[in-house]
Amino acid sequence: DYELCEEWGHLYPVPREDLINLHREHLLHLLEMGDMEKALQLLQRIEDPGVCLAISEQSLDQHPNLAASHFLADYLTAHFYASLTAARRNEIQALYIGSKVLLTLPELSRVNYFHLSSKPLLMLEQLLMNMKVDWVAVAVQTLHQLLAGQEIGFAVEDIDNLLSKYAEKALNFPFTLKEKRS
């Protein structure tokens, strides 16, 4: 049905907003089905870069599944980096990095942290609070690789400070040890 509507759009004038809605729904459908190749082909068929940007951004704002969010964040960064405001760029890059970190977690646990996918530092803190030390190690390694040369609102030093803060808390004892006398 989407392809038929797309053909119809080539034959008759369709208002820009309706065209954006059609392509957005088609793109989200393809991404939900896991067909990234067809989704990429759809975006490449759209001739107007402004329409393509609008479709990609609106699709991302619909908060699709993890793989779709990762795909859209990557696509927007790769093709429209210069067209985005600095704040939006940081937001999309944070979502890309957060989704990449989420993909390193065990599949069944991802749903528990999905709501934090656009806030990787907060996700890391949540993992620390949940005592998922092995997962934190992999997440930190992934973050260090992804943050090289990136500017997304936080840096490697922020990760190190967070780790230091929780390491210090782990060593704090809420009571004093009393010496036993014989």
Short mmCIF file of C-alpha atoms in Angstrom, two decimals:
data_model
loop_
_atom_site.label_atom_id
_atom_site.label_comp_id
_atom_site.label_asym_id
_atom_site.label_seq_id
_atom_site.Cartn_x
_atom_site.Cartn_y
_atom_site.Cartn_z
CA ASP A 1 0.00 0.00 0.00
CA TYR A 2 2.84 2.38 0.81
CA GLU A 3 4.46 1.80 -2.57
CA LEU A 4 1.14 2.39 -4.35
CA CYS A 5 0.73 5.68 -2.47
CA GLU A 6 4.29 6.62 -3.38
CA GLU A 7 3.57 5.98 -7.09
CA TRP A 8 0.38 8.03 -6.78
CA GLY A 9 2.48 10.86 -5.35
CA HIS A 10 4.64 10.83 -8.47
CA LEU A 11 1.60 11.09 -10.77
CA TYR A 12 -0.45 13.70 -8.91
CA PRO A 13 0.49 16.69 -6.79
CA VAL A 14 0.42 15.72 -3.12
CA PRO A 15 0.78 18.34 -0.38
CA ARG A 16 4.26 18.32 1.17
CA GLU A 17 2.93 17.51 4.66
CA ASP A 18 0.96 14.50 3.38
CA LEU A 19 4.03 13.27 1.50
CA ILE A 20 6.13 13.56 4.67
CA ASN A 21 3.49 11.66 6.68
CA LEU A 22 3.29 8.91 4.06
CA HIS A 23 7.05 8.41 3.90
CA ARG A 24 7.39 8.62 7.69
CA GLU A 25 4.78 5.89 8.21
CA HIS A 26 6.38 3.76 5.48
CA LEU A 27 9.84 4.23 7.00
CA LEU A 28 8.63 3.34 10.50
CA HIS A 29 6.88 0.26 9.11
CA LEU A 30 10.06 -0.92 7.37
CA LEU A 31 12.14 -0.28 10.49
CA GLU A 32 9.69 -2.15 12.72
CA MET A 33 9.91 -5.08 10.31
CA GLY A 34 13.71 -4.90 10.66
CA ASP A 35 14.26 -4.22 6.95
CA MET A 36 17.02 -1.62 7.20
CA GLU A 37 18.05 -2.08 3.56
CA LYS A 38 14.61 -1.12 2.22
CA ALA A 39 14.42 1.73 4.73
CA LEU A 40 17.71 3.09 3.41
CA GLN A 41 16.49 2.68 -0.18
CA LEU A 42 13.32 4.59 0.68
CA LEU A 43 15.32 7.49 2.13
CA GLN A 44 17.61 7.51 -0.91
CA ARG A 45 14.60 7.69 -3.29
CA ILE A 46 13.42 10.94 -1.73
CA GLU A 47 14.81 13.72 -3.89
CA ASP A 48 14.11 16.73 -1.66
CA PRO A 49 16.70 16.82 1.18
CA GLY A 50 14.36 18.96 3.32
CA VAL A 51 11.62 16.32 3.09
CA CYS A 52 14.12 13.55 3.84
CA LEU A 53 15.38 15.43 6.91
CA ALA A 54 11.83 16.03 8.14
CA ILE A 55 10.91 12.36 7.67
CA SER A 56 14.01 11.12 9.47
CA GLU A 57 13.65 13.54 12.39
CA GLN A 58 9.92 12.92 12.83
CA SER A 59 10.50 9.17 12.71
CA LEU A 60 13.17 9.43 15.38
CA ASP A 61 10.88 11.57 17.54
CA GLN A 62 8.29 8.77 17.46
CA HIS A 63 10.68 6.74 19.68
CA PRO A 64 10.78 3.58 17.58
CA ASN A 65 12.46 0.38 18.78
CA LEU A 66 16.15 0.23 19.63
CA ALA A 67 17.45 -0.87 16.22
CA ALA A 68 15.30 1.73 14.42
CA SER A 69 16.45 4.52 16.75
CA HIS A 70 20.06 3.52 16.20
CA PHE A 71 19.57 3.44 12.41
CA LEU A 72 17.84 6.84 12.31
CA ALA A 73 20.37 8.52 14.60
CA ASP A 74 23.20 7.16 12.47
CA TYR A 75 21.48 8.25 9.23
CA LEU A 76 20.77 11.77 10.50
CA THR A 77 24.33 12.20 11.75
CA ALA A 78 25.84 10.89 8.53
CA HIS A 79 23.65 12.83 6.07
CA PHE A 80 22.34 15.94 7.82
CA TYR A 81 24.98 16.84 10.42
CA ALA A 82 25.46 20.37 9.07
CA SER A 83 21.69 21.00 8.79
CA LEU A 84 21.01 20.29 12.46
CA THR A 85 21.25 22.78 15.31
CA ALA A 86 24.02 22.15 17.84
CA ALA A 87 21.49 21.12 20.50
CA ARG A 88 19.71 18.71 18.15
CA ARG A 89 23.07 17.33 16.98
CA ASN A 90 24.06 16.60 20.59
CA GLU A 91 20.68 15.01 21.26
CA ILE A 92 20.91 12.73 18.21
CA GLN A 93 24.53 11.78 18.91
CA ALA A 94 23.66 11.01 22.54
CA LEU A 95 20.83 8.77 21.30
CA TYR A 96 23.21 7.05 18.87
CA ILE A 97 25.78 6.44 21.59
CA GLY A 98 23.12 5.41 24.12
CA SER A 99 21.59 2.92 21.69
CA LYS A 100 25.06 1.55 20.94
CA VAL A 101 25.65 1.04 24.69
CA LEU A 102 22.22 -0.59 25.01
CA LEU A 103 23.14 -3.03 22.26
CA THR A 104 26.08 -4.21 24.40
CA LEU A 105 23.72 -5.27 27.22
CA PRO A 106 22.12 -8.71 27.34
CA GLU A 107 19.05 -8.71 25.09
CA LEU A 108 16.52 -9.47 27.83
CA SER A 109 17.79 -6.58 29.98
CA ARG A 110 17.69 -3.90 27.28
CA VAL A 111 14.03 -3.14 27.88
CA ASN A 112 14.83 -2.06 31.45
CA TYR A 113 17.21 0.63 30.23
CA PHE A 114 15.61 1.64 26.90
CA HIS A 115 14.05 4.77 28.42
CA LEU A 116 17.59 6.00 29.11
CA SER A 117 18.87 5.46 25.56
CA SER A 118 19.15 9.21 24.92
CA LYS A 119 21.05 9.71 28.20
CA PRO A 120 24.06 7.37 28.15
CA LEU A 121 25.66 8.87 31.28
CA LEU A 122 22.45 8.34 33.25
CA MET A 123 22.23 4.80 31.88
CA LEU A 124 25.75 4.14 33.11
CA GLU A 125 24.82 5.50 36.54
CA GLN A 126 21.72 3.27 36.65
CA LEU A 127 23.85 0.25 35.81
CA LEU A 128 26.23 1.18 38.62
CA MET A 129 23.38 1.57 41.09
CA ASN A 130 22.01 -1.82 40.03
CA MET A 131 25.47 -3.32 40.65
CA LYS A 132 25.82 -4.59 37.08
CA VAL A 133 29.61 -4.25 37.19
CA ASP A 134 30.31 -6.55 34.23
CA TRP A 135 27.85 -4.62 32.08
CA VAL A 136 29.37 -1.32 33.23
CA ALA A 137 32.81 -2.49 32.13
CA VAL A 138 31.58 -3.22 28.61
CA ALA A 139 29.53 0.01 28.52
CA VAL A 140 32.51 2.12 29.61
CA GLN A 141 34.73 0.52 27.00
CA THR A 142 32.10 1.20 24.32
CA LEU A 143 31.67 4.80 25.51
CA HIS A 144 35.42 5.43 25.45
CA GLN A 145 35.57 4.22 21.84
CA LEU A 146 32.54 6.23 20.73
CA LEU A 147 33.44 9.48 22.50
CA ALA A 148 36.81 9.83 20.76
CA GLY A 149 36.49 13.16 18.97
CA GLN A 150 32.75 13.52 19.65
CA GLU A 151 31.05 16.47 21.25
CA ILE A 152 27.71 15.44 22.76
CA GLY A 153 27.43 17.27 26.05
CA PHE A 154 29.68 15.01 28.12
CA ALA A 155 33.20 13.68 27.82
CA VAL A 156 35.36 10.78 28.98
CA GLU A 157 36.24 12.81 32.10
CA ASP A 158 32.56 12.83 33.11
CA ILE A 159 32.49 9.04 32.88
CA ASP A 160 35.66 8.80 34.97
CA ASN A 161 34.20 11.20 37.58
CA LEU A 162 31.02 9.13 37.78
CA LEU A 163 33.01 5.92 38.25
CA SER A 164 35.17 7.58 40.92
CA LYS A 165 32.10 8.84 42.76
CA TYR A 166 30.54 5.38 42.92
CA ALA A 167 33.84 3.72 43.79
CA GLU A 168 34.15 6.14 46.71
CA LYS A 169 30.58 5.39 47.82
CA ALA A 170 31.29 1.67 47.67
CA LEU A 171 34.10 2.17 50.19
CA ASN A 172 32.07 4.31 52.60
CA PHE A 173 30.85 2.42 55.64
CA PRO A 174 27.80 3.92 57.38
CA PHE A 175 28.99 2.75 60.80
CA THR A 176 32.23 2.77 62.71
CA LEU A 177 34.05 -0.41 63.43
CA LYS A 178 34.41 -0.98 67.16
CA GLU A 179 37.47 -2.64 68.44
CA LYS A 180 36.88 -5.75 70.49
CA ARG A 181 38.89 -5.85 73.67
CA SER A 182 39.83 -9.06 75.34
#
